[in-house]
Amino acid sequence: MPTRLFVLLLLLFPFGANAGEAEIQAAQSTIENQLKAFASGDNAGAYGYAAPGVRQVFPTLESFMGMVTGAYRPVYRPKDYSFGKVEEMGTGEVVQQLLLTGEDGKNYEAVYVLERQPDGSWRIKGVSLKASNALTI
């Protein structure tokens, strides 16, 4: 009987107690990997982290990069950054705050929305960016 209970628990809770933390870390890795791709000039690699909906709106690398370098320059080339608040939405989405310093030396807050893909990977669904009143990151 204890074996059946153990199997039942595994079926009900297949990811263990740290599933939320693992999902959040995976989503944060997606953000970091995109930032690293931008920093190294691998724009095609950075585009690969965009969710299908973003790729539909920006169907070419050129249109995507035009949007990023035009409206999201601090995200494209941050001097430094750190993760802030995070919330797992429970619907296959994670909302992650990123505090960063842009090339211009000003502080910004970017809020990323990531969605889990059918293959289990995380892709960036959207980013909002605003100037921040933070003194330091």
PDB file of C-alpha atoms in Angstrom:
ATOM      1  CA  MET A   1       0.000   0.000   0.000  1.00  0.00           C
ATOM      2  CA  PRO A   2       2.785   2.563   0.721  1.00  0.00           C
ATOM      3  CA  THR A   3       4.123   1.983  -2.809  1.00  0.00           C
ATOM      4  CA  ARG A   4       0.740   2.800  -4.334  1.00  0.00           C
ATOM      5  CA  LEU A   5       0.512   5.960  -2.259  1.00  0.00           C
ATOM      6  CA  PHE A   6       3.989   6.998  -3.419  1.00  0.00           C
ATOM      7  CA  VAL A   7       3.068   6.407  -7.079  1.00  0.00           C
ATOM      8  CA  LEU A   8      -0.171   8.340  -6.608  1.00  0.00           C
ATOM      9  CA  LEU A   9       1.739  11.262  -5.080  1.00  0.00           C
ATOM     10  CA  LEU A  10       4.183  11.232  -7.997  1.00  0.00           C
ATOM     11  CA  LEU A  11       1.278  11.381 -10.424  1.00  0.00           C
ATOM     12  CA  LEU A  12      -0.388  14.233  -8.552  1.00  0.00           C
ATOM     13  CA  PHE A  13       2.814  16.218  -7.940  1.00  0.00           C
ATOM     14  CA  PRO A  14       5.207  15.240 -10.733  1.00  0.00           C
ATOM     15  CA  PHE A  15       7.515  18.226 -10.375  1.00  0.00           C
ATOM     16  CA  GLY A  16       8.018  18.242  -6.626  1.00  0.00           C
ATOM     17  CA  ALA A  17       7.848  21.146  -4.227  1.00  0.00           C
ATOM     18  CA  ASN A  18      10.289  23.316  -6.178  1.00  0.00           C
ATOM     19  CA  ALA A  19       8.410  23.246  -9.491  1.00  0.00           C
ATOM     20  CA  GLY A  20       7.597  26.957  -9.272  1.00  0.00           C
ATOM     21  CA  GLU A  21      11.205  27.866  -8.584  1.00  0.00           C
ATOM     22  CA  ALA A  22      12.427  25.718 -11.489  1.00  0.00           C
ATOM     23  CA  GLU A  23       9.923  27.350 -13.848  1.00  0.00           C
ATOM     24  CA  ILE A  24      10.970  30.816 -12.722  1.00  0.00           C
ATOM     25  CA  GLN A  25      14.659  29.994 -13.160  1.00  0.00           C
ATOM     26  CA  ALA A  26      13.985  28.643 -16.643  1.00  0.00           C
ATOM     27  CA  ALA A  27      12.083  31.812 -17.570  1.00  0.00           C
ATOM     28  CA  GLN A  28      14.887  33.994 -16.156  1.00  0.00           C
ATOM     29  CA  SER A  29      17.408  31.993 -18.193  1.00  0.00           C
ATOM     30  CA  THR A  30      15.444  32.867 -21.317  1.00  0.00           C
ATOM     31  CA  ILE A  31      15.740  36.577 -20.516  1.00  0.00           C
ATOM     32  CA  GLU A  32      19.441  36.290 -19.693  1.00  0.00           C
ATOM     33  CA  ASN A  33      20.143  34.302 -22.838  1.00  0.00           C
ATOM     34  CA  GLN A  34      18.418  36.910 -24.982  1.00  0.00           C
ATOM     35  CA  LEU A  35      20.384  39.708 -23.288  1.00  0.00           C
ATOM     36  CA  LYS A  36      23.631  37.774 -23.859  1.00  0.00           C
ATOM     37  CA  ALA A  37      22.711  37.241 -27.496  1.00  0.00           C
ATOM     38  CA  PHE A  38      22.107  40.982 -27.942  1.00  0.00           C
ATOM     39  CA  ALA A  39      25.408  41.786 -26.196  1.00  0.00           C
ATOM     40  CA  SER A  40      27.382  39.432 -28.434  1.00  0.00           C
ATOM     41  CA  GLY A  41      25.750  40.720 -31.614  1.00  0.00           C
ATOM     42  CA  ASP A  42      23.803  37.491 -32.158  1.00  0.00           C
ATOM     43  CA  ASN A  43      20.580  39.215 -33.135  1.00  0.00           C
ATOM     44  CA  ALA A  44      19.196  36.088 -34.822  1.00  0.00           C
ATOM     45  CA  GLY A  45      19.777  34.170 -31.592  1.00  0.00           C
ATOM     46  CA  ALA A  46      18.013  36.908 -29.624  1.00  0.00           C
ATOM     47  CA  TYR A  47      15.080  36.774 -32.043  1.00  0.00           C
ATOM     48  CA  GLY A  48      14.822  33.050 -31.316  1.00  0.00           C
ATOM     49  CA  TYR A  49      13.694  33.858 -27.752  1.00  0.00           C
ATOM     50  CA  ALA A  50      10.632  35.743 -28.995  1.00  0.00           C
ATOM     51  CA  ALA A  51       7.286  33.986 -28.581  1.00  0.00           C
ATOM     52  CA  PRO A  52       5.328  33.014 -31.698  1.00  0.00           C
ATOM     53  CA  GLY A  53       2.952  35.966 -31.265  1.00  0.00           C
ATOM     54  CA  VAL A  54       5.865  38.417 -31.291  1.00  0.00           C
ATOM     55  CA  ARG A  55       7.350  36.695 -34.334  1.00  0.00           C
ATOM     56  CA  GLN A  56       3.982  37.048 -36.070  1.00  0.00           C
ATOM     57  CA  VAL A  57       3.927  40.812 -35.459  1.00  0.00           C
ATOM     58  CA  PHE A  58       7.626  41.124 -36.371  1.00  0.00           C
ATOM     59  CA  PRO A  59       8.033  38.387 -39.013  1.00  0.00           C
ATOM     60  CA  THR A  60      11.588  39.272 -40.012  1.00  0.00           C
ATOM     61  CA  LEU A  61      14.776  39.716 -38.051  1.00  0.00           C
ATOM     62  CA  GLU A  62      15.069  43.230 -39.474  1.00  0.00           C
ATOM     63  CA  SER A  63      11.607  44.279 -38.258  1.00  0.00           C
ATOM     64  CA  PHE A  64      12.247  42.748 -34.834  1.00  0.00           C
ATOM     65  CA  MET A  65      15.608  44.486 -34.459  1.00  0.00           C
ATOM     66  CA  GLY A  66      14.115  47.781 -35.634  1.00  0.00           C
ATOM     67  CA  MET A  67      11.577  47.539 -32.823  1.00  0.00           C
ATOM     68  CA  VAL A  68      14.198  46.537 -30.236  1.00  0.00           C
ATOM     69  CA  THR A  69      16.794  49.164 -31.127  1.00  0.00           C
ATOM     70  CA  GLY A  70      14.148  51.860 -31.521  1.00  0.00           C
ATOM     71  CA  ALA A  71      11.854  51.395 -28.537  1.00  0.00           C
ATOM     72  CA  TYR A  72      13.839  49.074 -26.248  1.00  0.00           C
ATOM     73  CA  ARG A  73      17.399  50.356 -26.500  1.00  0.00           C
ATOM     74  CA  PRO A  74      18.079  49.970 -22.727  1.00  0.00           C
ATOM     75  CA  VAL A  75      17.180  46.263 -23.007  1.00  0.00           C
ATOM     76  CA  TYR A  76      19.267  45.893 -26.153  1.00  0.00           C
ATOM     77  CA  ARG A  77      22.451  47.177 -24.537  1.00  0.00           C
ATOM     78  CA  PRO A  78      22.131  47.357 -20.736  1.00  0.00           C
ATOM     79  CA  LYS A  79      25.189  48.311 -18.716  1.00  0.00           C
ATOM     80  CA  ASP A  80      23.931  46.022 -15.955  1.00  0.00           C
ATOM     81  CA  TYR A  81      20.736  44.446 -14.758  1.00  0.00           C
ATOM     82  CA  SER A  82      19.185  42.457 -11.939  1.00  0.00           C
ATOM     83  CA  PHE A  83      16.005  40.490 -11.550  1.00  0.00           C
ATOM     84  CA  GLY A  84      13.306  42.005  -9.388  1.00  0.00           C
ATOM     85  CA  LYS A  85       9.841  40.789  -8.517  1.00  0.00           C
ATOM     86  CA  VAL A  86       8.505  37.698 -10.236  1.00  0.00           C
ATOM     87  CA  GLU A  87       5.109  36.071 -10.398  1.00  0.00           C
ATOM     88  CA  GLU A  88       4.180  32.729 -11.857  1.00  0.00           C
ATOM     89  CA  MET A  89       0.706  33.146 -13.296  1.00  0.00           C
ATOM     90  CA  GLY A  90      -0.180  29.450 -13.179  1.00  0.00           C
ATOM     91  CA  THR A  91      -1.352  29.509 -16.777  1.00  0.00           C
ATOM     92  CA  GLY A  92       2.013  28.824 -18.334  1.00  0.00           C
ATOM     93  CA  GLU A  93       3.074  32.437 -17.929  1.00  0.00           C
ATOM     94  CA  VAL A  94       5.672  34.162 -15.797  1.00  0.00           C
ATOM     95  CA  VAL A  95       5.866  37.917 -15.235  1.00  0.00           C
ATOM     96  CA  GLN A  96       9.414  39.000 -14.388  1.00  0.00           C
ATOM     97  CA  GLN A  97      10.640  42.471 -13.444  1.00  0.00           C
ATOM     98  CA  LEU A  98      14.119  43.412 -14.640  1.00  0.00           C
ATOM     99  CA  LEU A  99      15.865  46.460 -13.197  1.00  0.00           C
ATOM    100  CA  LEU A 100      18.550  47.764 -15.520  1.00  0.00           C
ATOM    101  CA  THR A 101      20.859  50.603 -16.332  1.00  0.00           C
ATOM    102  CA  GLY A 102      20.873  51.636 -19.969  1.00  0.00           C
ATOM    103  CA  GLU A 103      23.779  52.761 -22.102  1.00  0.00           C
ATOM    104  CA  ASP A 104      22.709  56.286 -21.244  1.00  0.00           C
ATOM    105  CA  GLY A 105      23.411  55.648 -17.538  1.00  0.00           C
ATOM    106  CA  LYS A 106      19.723  55.983 -16.616  1.00  0.00           C
ATOM    107  CA  ASN A 107      17.764  53.400 -14.645  1.00  0.00           C
ATOM    108  CA  TYR A 108      14.878  51.507 -16.208  1.00  0.00           C
ATOM    109  CA  GLU A 109      12.346  48.902 -15.249  1.00  0.00           C
ATOM    110  CA  ALA A 110      11.427  46.268 -17.809  1.00  0.00           C
ATOM    111  CA  VAL A 111       8.558  43.906 -17.133  1.00  0.00           C
ATOM    112  CA  TYR A 112       8.745  40.704 -19.167  1.00  0.00           C
ATOM    113  CA  VAL A 113       5.857  38.356 -19.819  1.00  0.00           C
ATOM    114  CA  LEU A 114       7.037  34.894 -20.783  1.00  0.00           C
ATOM    115  CA  GLU A 115       4.968  31.960 -21.953  1.00  0.00           C
ATOM    116  CA  ARG A 116       5.757  28.272 -21.803  1.00  0.00           C
ATOM    117  CA  GLN A 117       5.792  26.644 -25.219  1.00  0.00           C
ATOM    118  CA  PRO A 118       4.415  23.178 -26.010  1.00  0.00           C
ATOM    119  CA  ASP A 119       7.985  21.816 -25.951  1.00  0.00           C
ATOM    120  CA  GLY A 120       8.454  23.164 -22.392  1.00  0.00           C
ATOM    121  CA  SER A 121      10.750  26.053 -23.343  1.00  0.00           C
ATOM    122  CA  TRP A 122      10.031  29.655 -22.346  1.00  0.00           C
ATOM    123  CA  ARG A 123       9.685  32.473 -24.866  1.00  0.00           C
ATOM    124  CA  ILE A 124       9.240  36.212 -24.390  1.00  0.00           C
ATOM    125  CA  LYS A 125       5.667  37.250 -25.110  1.00  0.00           C
ATOM    126  CA  GLY A 126       6.056  40.939 -24.329  1.00  0.00           C
ATOM    127  CA  VAL A 127       8.123  43.565 -22.556  1.00  0.00           C
ATOM    128  CA  SER A 128       7.088  46.893 -21.123  1.00  0.00           C
ATOM    129  CA  LEU A 129       9.800  49.420 -20.402  1.00  0.00           C
ATOM    130  CA  LYS A 130       9.743  52.587 -18.351  1.00  0.00           C
ATOM    131  CA  ALA A 131      12.191  54.929 -16.681  1.00  0.00           C
ATOM    132  CA  SER A 132      12.814  54.005 -13.069  1.00  0.00           C
ATOM    133  CA  ASN A 133      13.273  56.155 -10.021  1.00  0.00           C
ATOM    134  CA  ALA A 134      15.624  53.576  -8.468  1.00  0.00           C
ATOM    135  CA  LEU A 135      18.888  55.052  -7.295  1.00  0.00           C
ATOM    136  CA  THR A 136      20.885  51.885  -7.846  1.00  0.00           C
ATOM    137  CA  ILE A 137      20.377  48.430  -9.195  1.00  0.00           C
TER     138      ILE A 137
END
